[in-house]
Tab-separated table of C-alpha atoms in Angstrom:
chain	number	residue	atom	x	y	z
A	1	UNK	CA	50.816	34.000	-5.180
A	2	UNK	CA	50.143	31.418	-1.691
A	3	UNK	CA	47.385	33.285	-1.679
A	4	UNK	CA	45.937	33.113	-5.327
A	5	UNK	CA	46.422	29.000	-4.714
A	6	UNK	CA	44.527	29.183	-1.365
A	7	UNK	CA	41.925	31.130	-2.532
A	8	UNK	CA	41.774	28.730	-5.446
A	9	UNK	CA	42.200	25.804	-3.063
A	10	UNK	CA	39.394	27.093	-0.374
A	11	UNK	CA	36.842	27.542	-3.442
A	12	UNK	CA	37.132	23.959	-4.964
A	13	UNK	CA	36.416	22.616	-1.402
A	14	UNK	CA	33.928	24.405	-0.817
A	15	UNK	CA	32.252	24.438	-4.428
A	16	UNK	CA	32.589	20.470	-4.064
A	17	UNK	CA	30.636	20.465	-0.789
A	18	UNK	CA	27.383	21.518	-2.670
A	19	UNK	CA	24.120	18.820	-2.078
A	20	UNK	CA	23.206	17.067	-5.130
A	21	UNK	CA	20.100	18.219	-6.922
A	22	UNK	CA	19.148	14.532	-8.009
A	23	UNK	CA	18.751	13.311	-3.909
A	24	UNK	CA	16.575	9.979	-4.172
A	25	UNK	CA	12.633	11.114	-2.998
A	26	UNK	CA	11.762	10.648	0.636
A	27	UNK	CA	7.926	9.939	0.050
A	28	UNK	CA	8.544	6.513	-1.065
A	29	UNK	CA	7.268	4.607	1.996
A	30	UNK	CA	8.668	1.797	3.766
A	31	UNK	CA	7.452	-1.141	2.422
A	32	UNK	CA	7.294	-0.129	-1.577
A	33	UNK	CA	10.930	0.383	-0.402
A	34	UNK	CA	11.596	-3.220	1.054
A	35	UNK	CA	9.630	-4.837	-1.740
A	36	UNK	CA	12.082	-3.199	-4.477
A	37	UNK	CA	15.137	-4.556	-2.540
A	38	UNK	CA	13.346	-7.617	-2.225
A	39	UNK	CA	12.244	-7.774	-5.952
A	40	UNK	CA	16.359	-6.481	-7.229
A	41	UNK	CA	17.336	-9.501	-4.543
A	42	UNK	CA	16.146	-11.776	-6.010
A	43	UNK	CA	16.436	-11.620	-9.144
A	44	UNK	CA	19.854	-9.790	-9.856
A	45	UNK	CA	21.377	-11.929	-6.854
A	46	UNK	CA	19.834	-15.238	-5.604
A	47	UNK	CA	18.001	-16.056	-8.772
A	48	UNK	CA	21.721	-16.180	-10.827
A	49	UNK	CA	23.265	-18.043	-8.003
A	50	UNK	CA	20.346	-20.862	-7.862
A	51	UNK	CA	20.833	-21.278	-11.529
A	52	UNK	CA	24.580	-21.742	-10.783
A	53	UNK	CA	24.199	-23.975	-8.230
A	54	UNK	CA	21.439	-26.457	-10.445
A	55	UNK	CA	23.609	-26.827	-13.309
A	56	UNK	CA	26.520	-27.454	-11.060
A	57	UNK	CA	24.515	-30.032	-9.427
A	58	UNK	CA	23.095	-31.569	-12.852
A	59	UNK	CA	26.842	-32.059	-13.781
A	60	UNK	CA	27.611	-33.878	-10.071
A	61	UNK	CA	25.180	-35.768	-10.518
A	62	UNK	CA	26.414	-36.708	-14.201
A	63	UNK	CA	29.637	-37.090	-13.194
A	64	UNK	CA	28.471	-39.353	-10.100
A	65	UNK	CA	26.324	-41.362	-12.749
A	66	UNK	CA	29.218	-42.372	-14.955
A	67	UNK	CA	31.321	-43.353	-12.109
A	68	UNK	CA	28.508	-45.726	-10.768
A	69	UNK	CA	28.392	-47.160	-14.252
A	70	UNK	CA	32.060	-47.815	-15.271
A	71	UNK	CA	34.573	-47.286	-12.325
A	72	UNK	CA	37.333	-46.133	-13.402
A	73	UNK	CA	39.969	-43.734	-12.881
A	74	UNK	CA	38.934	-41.132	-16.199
A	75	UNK	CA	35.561	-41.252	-13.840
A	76	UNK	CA	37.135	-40.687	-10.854
C-alpha cells in the first residue's frame, strides 16, 4: 500500500512538472516588447492615477476657494 501512494505521489510530481504548451513567443523583438509595456503603463496605471490626482486637486482647490471666501470653521 506505501507503495501504491508513492507511486501515486512520484507521478503527480512529475506529471505537474510538464512545460506549458501556451509559452509566450520569443520572436517578438525588443522594442515592440518595451513599447507594449510602455503603451499597458500608461494607460492601465499612470493614466488612472493622473485622473485621480486632478480631481483631487479640483476639489483642493474648491475647498481652498470657499475658505478664502468665508472663513470659517465648516471651511476649515
Amino acid at each position: 500500500m506505501k507503495s501504491m501512494i508513492l507511486f501515486l505521489f512520484a507521478t503527480l510530481l512529475f506529471s505537474a512538472c510538464n512545460k506549458a504548451d501556451n509559452v509566450a513567443s520569443t520572436d517578438t523583438d525588443f522594442k515592440t516588447l518595451q513599447q507594449v509595456v510602455l503603451n499597458d503603463f500608461a494607460n492601465n496605471v499612470a493614466l488612472s492615477s493622473y485622473l485621480k490626482l486632478s480631481v483631487a486637486a479640483a476639489n483642493l482647490h474648491s475647498a481652498v476657494q470657499a475658505l478664502n471666501n468665508t472663513a470659517n470653521d465648516d471651511n476649515l
